[in-house]
Coordinates of C-alpha atoms in Angstrom, one line a residue:
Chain A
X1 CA -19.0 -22.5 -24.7
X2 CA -18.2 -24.1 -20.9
X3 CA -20.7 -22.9 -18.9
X4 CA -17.3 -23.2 -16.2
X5 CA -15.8 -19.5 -15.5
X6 CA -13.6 -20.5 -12.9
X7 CA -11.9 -23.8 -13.2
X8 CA -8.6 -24.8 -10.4
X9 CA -7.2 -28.2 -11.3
X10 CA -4.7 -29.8 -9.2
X11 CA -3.9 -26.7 -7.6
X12 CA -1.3 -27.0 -4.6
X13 CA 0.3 -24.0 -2.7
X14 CA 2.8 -23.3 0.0
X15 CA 3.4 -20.0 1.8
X16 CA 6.6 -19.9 4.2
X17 CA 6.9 -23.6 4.0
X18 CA 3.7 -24.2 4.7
X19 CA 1.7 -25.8 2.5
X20 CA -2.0 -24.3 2.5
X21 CA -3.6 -26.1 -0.7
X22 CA -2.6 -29.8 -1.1
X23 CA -3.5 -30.5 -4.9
X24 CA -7.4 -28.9 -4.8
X25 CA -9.6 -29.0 -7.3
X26 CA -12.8 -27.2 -7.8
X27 CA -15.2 -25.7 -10.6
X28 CA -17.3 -22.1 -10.4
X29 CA -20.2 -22.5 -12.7
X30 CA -21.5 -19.0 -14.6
X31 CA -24.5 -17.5 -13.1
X32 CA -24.4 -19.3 -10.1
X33 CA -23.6 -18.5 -6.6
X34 CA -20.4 -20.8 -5.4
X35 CA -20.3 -21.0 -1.4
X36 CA -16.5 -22.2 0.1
X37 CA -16.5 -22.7 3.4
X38 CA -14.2 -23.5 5.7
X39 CA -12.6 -23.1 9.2
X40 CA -10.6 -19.3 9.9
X41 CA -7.2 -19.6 9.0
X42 CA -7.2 -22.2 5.9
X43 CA -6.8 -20.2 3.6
X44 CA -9.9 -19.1 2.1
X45 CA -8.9 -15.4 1.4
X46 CA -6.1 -17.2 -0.3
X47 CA -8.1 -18.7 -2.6
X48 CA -9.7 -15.4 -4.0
X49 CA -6.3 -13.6 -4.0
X50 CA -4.8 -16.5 -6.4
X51 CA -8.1 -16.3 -8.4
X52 CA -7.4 -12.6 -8.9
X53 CA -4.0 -13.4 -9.8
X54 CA -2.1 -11.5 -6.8
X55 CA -1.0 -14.9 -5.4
X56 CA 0.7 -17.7 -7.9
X57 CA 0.5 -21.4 -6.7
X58 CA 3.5 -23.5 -7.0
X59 CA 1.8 -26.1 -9.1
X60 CA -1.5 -26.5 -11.1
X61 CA -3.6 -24.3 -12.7
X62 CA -6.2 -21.5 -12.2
X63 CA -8.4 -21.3 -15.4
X64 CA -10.8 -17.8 -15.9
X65 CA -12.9 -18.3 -19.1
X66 CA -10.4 -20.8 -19.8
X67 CA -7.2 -19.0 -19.8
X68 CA -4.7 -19.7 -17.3
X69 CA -4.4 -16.5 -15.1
X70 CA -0.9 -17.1 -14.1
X71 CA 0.2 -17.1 -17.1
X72 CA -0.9 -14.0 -19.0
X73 CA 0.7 -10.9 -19.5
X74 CA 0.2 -8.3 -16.8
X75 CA -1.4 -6.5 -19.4
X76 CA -3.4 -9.1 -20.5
X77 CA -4.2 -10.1 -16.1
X78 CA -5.3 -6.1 -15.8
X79 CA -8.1 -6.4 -18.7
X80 CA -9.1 -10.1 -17.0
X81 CA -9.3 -8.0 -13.4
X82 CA -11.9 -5.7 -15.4
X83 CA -14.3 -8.5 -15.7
X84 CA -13.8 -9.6 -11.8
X85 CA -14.5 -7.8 -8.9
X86 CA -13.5 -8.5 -4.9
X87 CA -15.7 -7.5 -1.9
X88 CA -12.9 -7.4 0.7
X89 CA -13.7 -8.5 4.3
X90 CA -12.7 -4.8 5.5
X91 CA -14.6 -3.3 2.6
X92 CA -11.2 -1.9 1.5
X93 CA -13.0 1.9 0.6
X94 CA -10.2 4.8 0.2
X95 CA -10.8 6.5 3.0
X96 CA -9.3 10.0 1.8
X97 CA -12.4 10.4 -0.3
X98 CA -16.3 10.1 0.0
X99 CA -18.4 7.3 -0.6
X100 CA -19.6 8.5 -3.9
X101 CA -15.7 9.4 -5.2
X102 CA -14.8 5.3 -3.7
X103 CA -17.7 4.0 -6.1
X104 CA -16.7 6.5 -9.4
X105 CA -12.8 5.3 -8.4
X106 CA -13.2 2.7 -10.9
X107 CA -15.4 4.2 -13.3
X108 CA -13.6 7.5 -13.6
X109 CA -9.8 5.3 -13.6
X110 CA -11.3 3.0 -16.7
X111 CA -13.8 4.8 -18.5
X112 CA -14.0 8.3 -19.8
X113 CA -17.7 9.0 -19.5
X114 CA -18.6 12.8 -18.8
X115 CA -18.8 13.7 -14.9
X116 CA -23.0 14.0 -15.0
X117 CA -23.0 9.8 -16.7
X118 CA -20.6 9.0 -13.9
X119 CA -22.8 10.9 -11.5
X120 CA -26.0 8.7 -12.5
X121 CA -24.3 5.5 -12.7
X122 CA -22.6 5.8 -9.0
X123 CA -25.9 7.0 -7.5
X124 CA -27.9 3.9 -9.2
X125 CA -25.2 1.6 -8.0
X126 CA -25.6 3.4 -4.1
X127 CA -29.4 2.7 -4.6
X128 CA -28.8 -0.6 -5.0
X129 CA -27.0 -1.4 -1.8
X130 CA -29.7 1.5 -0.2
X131 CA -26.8 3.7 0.3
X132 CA -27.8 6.8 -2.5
X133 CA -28.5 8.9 0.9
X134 CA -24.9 8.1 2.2
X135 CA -23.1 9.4 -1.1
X136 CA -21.8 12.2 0.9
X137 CA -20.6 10.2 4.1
X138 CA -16.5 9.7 4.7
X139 CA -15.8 5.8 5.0
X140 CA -14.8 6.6 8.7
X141 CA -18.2 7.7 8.9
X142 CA -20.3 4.4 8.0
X143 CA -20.7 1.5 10.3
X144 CA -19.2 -1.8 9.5
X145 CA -22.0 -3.2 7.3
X146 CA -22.6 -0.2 5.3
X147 CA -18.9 0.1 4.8
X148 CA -19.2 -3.8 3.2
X149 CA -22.3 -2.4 1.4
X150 CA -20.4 0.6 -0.4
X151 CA -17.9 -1.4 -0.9
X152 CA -20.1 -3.6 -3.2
X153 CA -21.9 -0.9 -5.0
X154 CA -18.1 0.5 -6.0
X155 CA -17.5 -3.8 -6.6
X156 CA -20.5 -3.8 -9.4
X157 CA -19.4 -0.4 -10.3
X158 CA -17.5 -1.5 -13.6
X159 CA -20.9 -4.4 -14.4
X160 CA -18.0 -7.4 -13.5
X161 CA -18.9 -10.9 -14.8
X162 CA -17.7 -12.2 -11.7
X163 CA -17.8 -11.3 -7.6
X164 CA -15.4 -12.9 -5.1
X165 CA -17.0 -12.2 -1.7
X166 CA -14.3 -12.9 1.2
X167 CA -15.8 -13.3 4.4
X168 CA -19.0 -11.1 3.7
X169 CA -21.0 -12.1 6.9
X170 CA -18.1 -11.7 9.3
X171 CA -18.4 -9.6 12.0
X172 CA -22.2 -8.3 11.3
X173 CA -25.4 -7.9 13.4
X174 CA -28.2 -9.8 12.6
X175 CA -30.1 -7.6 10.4
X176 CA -26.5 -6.2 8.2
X177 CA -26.1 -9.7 7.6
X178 CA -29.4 -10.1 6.0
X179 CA -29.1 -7.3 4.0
X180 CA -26.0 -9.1 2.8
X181 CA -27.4 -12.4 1.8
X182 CA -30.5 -10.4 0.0
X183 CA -27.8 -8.1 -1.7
X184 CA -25.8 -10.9 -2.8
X185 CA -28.7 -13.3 -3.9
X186 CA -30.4 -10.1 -5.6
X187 CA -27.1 -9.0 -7.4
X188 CA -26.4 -11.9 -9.1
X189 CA -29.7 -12.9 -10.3
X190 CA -30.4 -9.4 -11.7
X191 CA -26.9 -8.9 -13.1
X192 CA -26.6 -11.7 -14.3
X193 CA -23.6 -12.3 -12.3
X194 CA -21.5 -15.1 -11.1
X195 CA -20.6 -15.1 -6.8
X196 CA -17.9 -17.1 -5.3
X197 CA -18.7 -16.3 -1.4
X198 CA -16.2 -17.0 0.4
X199 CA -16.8 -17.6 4.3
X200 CA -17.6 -19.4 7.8
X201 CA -20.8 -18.8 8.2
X202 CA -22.4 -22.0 7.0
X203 CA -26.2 -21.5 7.5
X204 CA -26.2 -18.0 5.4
X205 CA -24.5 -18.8 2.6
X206 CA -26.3 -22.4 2.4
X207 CA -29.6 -20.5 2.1
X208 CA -28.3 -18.8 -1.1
X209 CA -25.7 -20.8 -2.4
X210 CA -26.3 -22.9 -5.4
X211 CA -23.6 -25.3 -5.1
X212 CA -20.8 -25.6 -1.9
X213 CA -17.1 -26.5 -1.2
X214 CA -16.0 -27.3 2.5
X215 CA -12.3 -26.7 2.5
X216 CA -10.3 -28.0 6.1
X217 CA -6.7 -29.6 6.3
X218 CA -5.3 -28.8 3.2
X219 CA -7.9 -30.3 0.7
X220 CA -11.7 -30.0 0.2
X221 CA -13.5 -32.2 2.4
X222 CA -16.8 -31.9 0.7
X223 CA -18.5 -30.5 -2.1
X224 CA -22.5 -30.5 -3.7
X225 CA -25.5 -28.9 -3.5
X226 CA -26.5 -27.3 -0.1
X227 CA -28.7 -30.2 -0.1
X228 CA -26.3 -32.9 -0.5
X229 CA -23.8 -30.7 1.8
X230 CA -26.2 -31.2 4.5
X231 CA -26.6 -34.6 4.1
X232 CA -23.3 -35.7 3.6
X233 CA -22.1 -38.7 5.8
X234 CA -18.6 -37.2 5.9
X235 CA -17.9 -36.8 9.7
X236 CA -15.8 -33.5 9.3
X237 CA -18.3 -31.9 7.2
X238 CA -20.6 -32.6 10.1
X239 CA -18.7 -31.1 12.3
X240 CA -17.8 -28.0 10.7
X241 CA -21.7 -27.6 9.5
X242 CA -22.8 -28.7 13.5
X243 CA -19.8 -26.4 14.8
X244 CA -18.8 -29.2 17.1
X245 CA -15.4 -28.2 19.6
X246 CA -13.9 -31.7 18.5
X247 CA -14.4 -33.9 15.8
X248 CA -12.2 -34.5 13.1
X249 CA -10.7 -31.2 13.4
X250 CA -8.9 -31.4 16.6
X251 CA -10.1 -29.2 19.5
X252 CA -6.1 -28.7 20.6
X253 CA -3.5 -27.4 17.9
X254 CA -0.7 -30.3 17.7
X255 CA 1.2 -30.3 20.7
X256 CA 3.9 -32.2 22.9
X257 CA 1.8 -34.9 24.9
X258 CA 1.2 -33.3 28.5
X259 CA 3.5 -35.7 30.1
X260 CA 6.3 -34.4 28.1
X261 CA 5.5 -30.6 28.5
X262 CA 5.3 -31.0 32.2
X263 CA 7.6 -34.1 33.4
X264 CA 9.9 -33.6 30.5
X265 CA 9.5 -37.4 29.7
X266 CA 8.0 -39.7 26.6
X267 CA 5.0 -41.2 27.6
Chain B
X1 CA 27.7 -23.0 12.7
X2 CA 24.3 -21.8 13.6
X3 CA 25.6 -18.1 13.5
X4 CA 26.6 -19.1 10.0
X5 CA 22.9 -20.2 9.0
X6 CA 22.0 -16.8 10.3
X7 CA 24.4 -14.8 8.5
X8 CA 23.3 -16.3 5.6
X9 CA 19.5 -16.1 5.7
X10 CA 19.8 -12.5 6.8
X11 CA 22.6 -12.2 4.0
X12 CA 19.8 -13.5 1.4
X13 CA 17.1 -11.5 2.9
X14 CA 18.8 -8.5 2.8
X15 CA 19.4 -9.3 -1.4
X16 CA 16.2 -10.0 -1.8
X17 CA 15.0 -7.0 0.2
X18 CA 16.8 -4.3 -2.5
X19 CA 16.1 -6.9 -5.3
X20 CA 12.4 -5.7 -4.5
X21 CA 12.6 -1.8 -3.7
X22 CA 14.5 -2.0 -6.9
X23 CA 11.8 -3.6 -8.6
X24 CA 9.7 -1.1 -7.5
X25 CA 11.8 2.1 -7.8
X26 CA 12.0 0.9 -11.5
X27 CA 8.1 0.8 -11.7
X28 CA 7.7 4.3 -9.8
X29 CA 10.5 5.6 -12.1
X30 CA 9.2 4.6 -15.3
X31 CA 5.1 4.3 -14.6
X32 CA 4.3 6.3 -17.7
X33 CA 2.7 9.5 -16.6
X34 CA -0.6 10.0 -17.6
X35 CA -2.2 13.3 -17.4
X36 CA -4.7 12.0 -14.9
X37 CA -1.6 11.5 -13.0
X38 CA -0.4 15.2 -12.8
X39 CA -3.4 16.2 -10.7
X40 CA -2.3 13.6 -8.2
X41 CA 1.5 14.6 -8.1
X42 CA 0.2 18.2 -7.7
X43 CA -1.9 16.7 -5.1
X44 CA 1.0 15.3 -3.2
X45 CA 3.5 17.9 -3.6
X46 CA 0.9 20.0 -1.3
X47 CA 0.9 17.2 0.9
X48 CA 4.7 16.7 1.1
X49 CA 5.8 19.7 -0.1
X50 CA 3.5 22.9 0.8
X51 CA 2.5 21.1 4.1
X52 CA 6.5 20.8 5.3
X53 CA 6.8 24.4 4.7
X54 CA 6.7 25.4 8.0
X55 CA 9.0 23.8 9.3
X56 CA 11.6 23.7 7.1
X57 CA 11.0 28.4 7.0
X58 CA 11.3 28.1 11.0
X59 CA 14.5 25.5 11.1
X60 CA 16.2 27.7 8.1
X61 CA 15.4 30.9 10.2
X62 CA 17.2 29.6 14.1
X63 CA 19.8 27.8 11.5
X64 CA 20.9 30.8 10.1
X65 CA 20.6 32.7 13.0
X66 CA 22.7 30.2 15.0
X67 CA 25.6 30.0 11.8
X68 CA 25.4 34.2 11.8
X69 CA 26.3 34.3 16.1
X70 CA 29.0 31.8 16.2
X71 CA 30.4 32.7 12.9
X72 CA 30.9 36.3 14.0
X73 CA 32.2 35.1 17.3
X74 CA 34.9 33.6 15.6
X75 CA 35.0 36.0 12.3
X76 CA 35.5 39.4 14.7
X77 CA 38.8 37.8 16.8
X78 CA 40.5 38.2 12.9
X79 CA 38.5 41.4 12.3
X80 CA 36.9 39.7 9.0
X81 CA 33.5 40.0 10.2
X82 CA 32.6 41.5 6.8
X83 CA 33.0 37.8 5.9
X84 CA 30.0 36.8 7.9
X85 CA 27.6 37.1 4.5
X86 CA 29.4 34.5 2.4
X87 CA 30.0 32.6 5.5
X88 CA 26.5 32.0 6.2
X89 CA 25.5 31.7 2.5
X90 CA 27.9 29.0 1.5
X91 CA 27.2 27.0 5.0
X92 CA 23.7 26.7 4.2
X93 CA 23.7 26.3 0.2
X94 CA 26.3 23.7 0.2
X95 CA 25.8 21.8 3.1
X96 CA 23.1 22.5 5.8
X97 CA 20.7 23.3 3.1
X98 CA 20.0 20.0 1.9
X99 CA 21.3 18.5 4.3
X100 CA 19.0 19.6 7.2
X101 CA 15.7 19.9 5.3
X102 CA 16.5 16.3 3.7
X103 CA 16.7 15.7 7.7
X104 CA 13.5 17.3 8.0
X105 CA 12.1 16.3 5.2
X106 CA 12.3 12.0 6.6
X107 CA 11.0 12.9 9.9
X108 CA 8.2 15.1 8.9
X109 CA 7.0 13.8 4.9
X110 CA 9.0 10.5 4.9
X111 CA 7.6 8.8 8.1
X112 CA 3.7 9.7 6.7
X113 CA 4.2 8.3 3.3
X114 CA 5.3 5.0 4.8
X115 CA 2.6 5.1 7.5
X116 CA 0.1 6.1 5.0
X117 CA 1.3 3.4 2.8
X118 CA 1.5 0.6 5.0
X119 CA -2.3 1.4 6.5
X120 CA -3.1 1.3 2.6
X121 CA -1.8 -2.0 3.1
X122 CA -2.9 -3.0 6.0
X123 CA -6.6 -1.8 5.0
X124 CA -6.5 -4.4 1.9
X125 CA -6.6 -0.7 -0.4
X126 CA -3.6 -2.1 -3.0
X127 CA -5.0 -5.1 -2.9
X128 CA -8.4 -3.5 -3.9
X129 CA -6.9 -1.5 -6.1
X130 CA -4.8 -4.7 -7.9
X131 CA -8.0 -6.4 -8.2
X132 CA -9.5 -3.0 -9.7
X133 CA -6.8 -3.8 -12.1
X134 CA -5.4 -0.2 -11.2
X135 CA -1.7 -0.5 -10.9
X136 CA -0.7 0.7 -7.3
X137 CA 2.8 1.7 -8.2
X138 CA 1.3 4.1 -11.1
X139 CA -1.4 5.1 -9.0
X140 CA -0.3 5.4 -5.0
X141 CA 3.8 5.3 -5.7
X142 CA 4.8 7.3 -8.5
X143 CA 2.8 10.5 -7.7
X144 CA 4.6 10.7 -4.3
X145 CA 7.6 9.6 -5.6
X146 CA 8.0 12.5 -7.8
X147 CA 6.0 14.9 -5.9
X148 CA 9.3 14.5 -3.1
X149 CA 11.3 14.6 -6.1
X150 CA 10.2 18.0 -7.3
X151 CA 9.4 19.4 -3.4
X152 CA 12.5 18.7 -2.1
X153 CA 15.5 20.7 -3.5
X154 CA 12.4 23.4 -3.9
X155 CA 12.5 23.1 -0.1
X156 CA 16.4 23.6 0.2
X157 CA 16.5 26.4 -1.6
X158 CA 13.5 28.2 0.3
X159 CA 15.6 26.9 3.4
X160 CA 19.0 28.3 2.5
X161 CA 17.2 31.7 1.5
X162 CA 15.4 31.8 4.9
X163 CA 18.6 30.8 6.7
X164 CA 20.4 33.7 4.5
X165 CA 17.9 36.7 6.0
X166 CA 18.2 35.1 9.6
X167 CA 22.2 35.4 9.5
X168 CA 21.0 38.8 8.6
X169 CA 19.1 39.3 11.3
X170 CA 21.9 38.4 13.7
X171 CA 24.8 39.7 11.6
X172 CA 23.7 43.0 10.3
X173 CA 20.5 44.2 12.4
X174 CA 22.0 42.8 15.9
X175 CA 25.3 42.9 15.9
X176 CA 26.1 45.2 13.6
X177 CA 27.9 44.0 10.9
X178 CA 27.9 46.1 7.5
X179 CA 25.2 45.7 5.4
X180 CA 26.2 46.1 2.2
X181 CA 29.2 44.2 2.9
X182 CA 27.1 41.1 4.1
X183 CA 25.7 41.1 1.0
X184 CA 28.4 42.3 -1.9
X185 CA 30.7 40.0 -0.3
X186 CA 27.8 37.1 -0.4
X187 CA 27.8 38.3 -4.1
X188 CA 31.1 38.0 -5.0
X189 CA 31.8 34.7 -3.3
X190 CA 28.7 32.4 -4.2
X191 CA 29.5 31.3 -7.1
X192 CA 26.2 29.9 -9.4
X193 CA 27.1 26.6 -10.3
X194 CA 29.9 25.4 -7.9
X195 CA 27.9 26.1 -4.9
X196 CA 24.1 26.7 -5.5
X197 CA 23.7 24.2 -8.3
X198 CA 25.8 21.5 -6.8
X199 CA 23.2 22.0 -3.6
X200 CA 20.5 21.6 -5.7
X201 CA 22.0 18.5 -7.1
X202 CA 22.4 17.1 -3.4
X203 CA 18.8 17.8 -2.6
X204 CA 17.8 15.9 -5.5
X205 CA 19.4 12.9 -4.4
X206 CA 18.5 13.2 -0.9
X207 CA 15.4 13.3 -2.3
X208 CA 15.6 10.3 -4.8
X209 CA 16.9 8.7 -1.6
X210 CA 14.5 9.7 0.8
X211 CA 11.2 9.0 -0.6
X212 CA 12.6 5.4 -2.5
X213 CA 13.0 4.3 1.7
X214 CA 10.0 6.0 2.7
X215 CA 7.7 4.4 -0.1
X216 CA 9.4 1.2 0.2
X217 CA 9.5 0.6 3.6
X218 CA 5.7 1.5 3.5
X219 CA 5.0 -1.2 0.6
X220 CA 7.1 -3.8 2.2
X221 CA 5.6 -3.0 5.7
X222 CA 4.1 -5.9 7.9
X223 CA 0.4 -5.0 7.8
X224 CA 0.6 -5.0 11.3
X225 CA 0.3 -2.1 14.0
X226 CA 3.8 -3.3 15.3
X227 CA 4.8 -3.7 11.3
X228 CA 3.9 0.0 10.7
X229 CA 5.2 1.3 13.6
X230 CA 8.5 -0.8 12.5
X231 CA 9.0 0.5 9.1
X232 CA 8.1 4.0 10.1
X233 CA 10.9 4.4 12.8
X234 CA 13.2 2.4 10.1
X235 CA 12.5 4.7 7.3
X236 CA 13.3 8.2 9.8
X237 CA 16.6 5.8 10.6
X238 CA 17.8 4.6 6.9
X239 CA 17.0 8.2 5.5
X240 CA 19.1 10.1 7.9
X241 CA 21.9 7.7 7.8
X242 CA 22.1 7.4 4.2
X243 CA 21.5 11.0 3.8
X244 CA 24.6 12.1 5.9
X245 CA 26.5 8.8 3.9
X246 CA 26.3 9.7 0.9
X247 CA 26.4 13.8 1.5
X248 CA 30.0 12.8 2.4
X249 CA 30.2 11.2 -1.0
X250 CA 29.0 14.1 -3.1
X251 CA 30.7 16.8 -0.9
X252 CA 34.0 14.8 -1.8
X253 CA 33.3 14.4 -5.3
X254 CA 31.9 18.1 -6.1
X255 CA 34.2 20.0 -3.3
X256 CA 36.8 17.8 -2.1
X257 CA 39.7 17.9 -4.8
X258 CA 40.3 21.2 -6.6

């Protein structure tokens, strides 16, 4: 069996006219932890949303375990979505019910274990993510990273084969954001799972990741161990990894050349 | 030839735009109930239903109070004040009935359902549930779908019955009009299937109505706080609008030729 679980060839996709992947490859080994990175706004949450088959690309293909996701029957997508799970940046928990209801959601919507098995497996999940004392809290009632964090245990929930991460780090304090990395790195080792983190923070997710993408402009600029990452001679991965203003990546968004804005003529 | 562009791309949108509340009416309509379900349409039915009960009992009460005063008004100039009973009865059953609490019903439970849905949006919940490979239209749409469906022309009636004792109020305990007259009269007029049924009919496609805009405009919202705050005011709008339409339309068909 390919030890591939997520395979996109060739895949190209436009949204209002814009096109956000131009033709992108790119490979998501089993049991490993895949970083993509990339400046906001390319499309990265994208990328996770045609994974789980809510987006479709115009061209190309999106292979899970080798079948084409965008082609299956919705039935056939729903028992695929069993086997993946998504960490949404906001966490995405219900928040008309507790903590402990948002991580039984799934659990109580796919299985039919008794009300004590659901119980044990929710509160094992919680103690994973160091939440089992916060079972009771309202998601209005949790700060930002332990909203992310129940928000994973209710992710691992079902035992997935696969976690998309989108944005994980964003927005954290220092010591959330270790949690985060530890959870992430711990996770998949001891569940033997497979990670696709998806985000901008390049020094985190280098420290965990096994192998990296850097998306920008449409394509992926750069791709390898965070090793090779690091020492790539590509000046826009450079940038992006040194955060430089201006590079490759232009500081200004396209633009009229002053002279034209302001004395109305072509330079 | 630009306003022709326009007229066109707003023409298309517009197509597209019920193409999609179709779509999803059809998978409200037919997401096969499961008896998980059941608790969360009795769930929402206290939500849109129990929870609008206020103020559809208080609007029925002034409404009928109001019909009672100026029907007498005009009733006691002809001396067929004894009328006043079916008067007030037939007003409300067959037209302010579900009429008014359809009314009610968009600006009180219509305007939450698509402000609730739209946050779901907004918050990335259908997406989480999608990828939970939970259908949101089985699981968020169709139980408040049919929870308005069953609470509405519940809520009519409750109306109309309200409405009935405060035209008794006014008639009969204020300004003296015959009791037993206000109500054998009432009796002997209202007939059961031309005028209570037909309401009940009305309310249930007020309701149909109502809560296919509400949910829509909630699922189709811009997850934006402008975006929510746009589909909300558009939902109170379309739902009134299409509720005094098409109350035209029924009123024609069921009362309108003999």
């Amino acid at each position: 069996m390919s030890d591939i679980l997520v395979d996109i060839n060739k895949m190209h996709f436009q949204r209002g006219g814009r096109v956000i992947y131009d033709s992108i490859s790119l490979q998501v080994k089993k049991g490993g932890i895949t970083a993509v990175m990339g400046p906001s706004g390319i499309g990265k949450t994208t990328l996770l949303k045609v994974i789980g088959g809510q987006l479709y690309p115009d061209s190309g293909e999106v292979l899970f375990q080798g079948e084409n996701i965008h082609q299956m029957s919705r039935k056939r997508l729903y028992d695929v979505r069993r086997k993946m799970s998504m960490l949404f940046q906001s966490g995405a928990l219900f928040t008309n019910i507790s903590v402990f209801d948002n991580v039984a959601f799934p659990l109580r919507e796919h299985t039919k274990l008794a009300e004590t098995v659901i119980e044990t497996i929710v509160l094992l999940k919680l103690e994973a993510v160091g939440l089992r004392g916060a079972a009771h809290l309202m998601p209005n009632e949790l700060s930002g990273g332990m909203a992310r964090r129940a928000a994973l245990a209710r992710a691992i929930a079902l035992d997935p084969d696969m976690i998309m991460y989108d944005e994980p780090f964003a927005g954290q304090d220092p010591i959330s954001m270790g949690v985060l990395v530890k959870l992430i790195k711990e996770l998949n080792s001891a569940l033997g799972l497979t990670s696709i983190v998806v985000t901008h923070d390049v020094k985190e997710v280098l420290t965990i990741a096994d192998y990296a993408y850097i998306m920008a402009d449409k394509r992926i600029i750069g791709a390898g161990t965070p090793e090779e990452i690091r020492n790539s001679s590509s000046e826009l991965v450079q940038q992006f990894l040194q955060g430089n203003a201006d590079g490759p990546v232009p500081f200004h968004f396209p633009a009229q050349s002053m002279q034209e804005t302001f004395m109305g003529t072509k330079s | 030839m630009n306003w022709l562009i326009s007229l066109g791309a707003s023409t298309l949108s517009r197509l597209s735009a019920i193409g999609n509340a179709s779509l999803m009416l059809w998978g409200a309509l037919f997401a096969v109930p499961r008896l998980k379900n059941i608790s969360l349409i009795i769930q929402q039915v206290y939500v849109v239903g129990v929870q609008s009960l206020l103020i559809i009992i208080v609007s029925g009460l002034f409404i009928g109070m109001v019909i009672a005063l100026q029907g007498y008004t005009i009733l006691v100039n002809y001396g067929a004040e004894g009328s006043l009973g079916p008067m007030v009865a037939l007003s409300l059953l067959r037209e302010l009935g579900p009429v008014v609490t359809a009314l009610l019903f968009a600006g009180r439970a219509g305007s939450a359902l698509t402000a609730e849905i739209g946050l779901m949006k907004a918050t990335e919940q259908l997406s989480s549930l999608e990828m939970m490979a939970v259908d949101p239209l089985r699981r968020i749409i169709a139980p408040r779908f049919w929870a308005g469906v069953i609470s509405m022309p519940l809520l009519a009636l409750i109306f109309s019955a309200i409405g009935i004792l405060g035209g008794h109020l006014v008639g009969v305990d204020w300004l003296g009009v015959d009791s037993g007259s206000y109500w054998s009269i009432m009796q002997s007029t209202v007939e059961w299937d031309k005028d209570v049924i037909n309401g009940v009919i009305k309310s249930i496609v007020f309701a149909l109505v109502v809560v296919w805009i509400a949910l829509y405009k909630g699922y189709d919202a811009i997850p934006t706080s402008e975006g929510i705050s746009k589909a909300t005011t558009e939902t109170v709008v379309f739902s009134s609008l299409a509720i005094l339409g098409i109350d035209f339309v029924l009123t024609a068909l069921m009362f309108g030729i003999n």
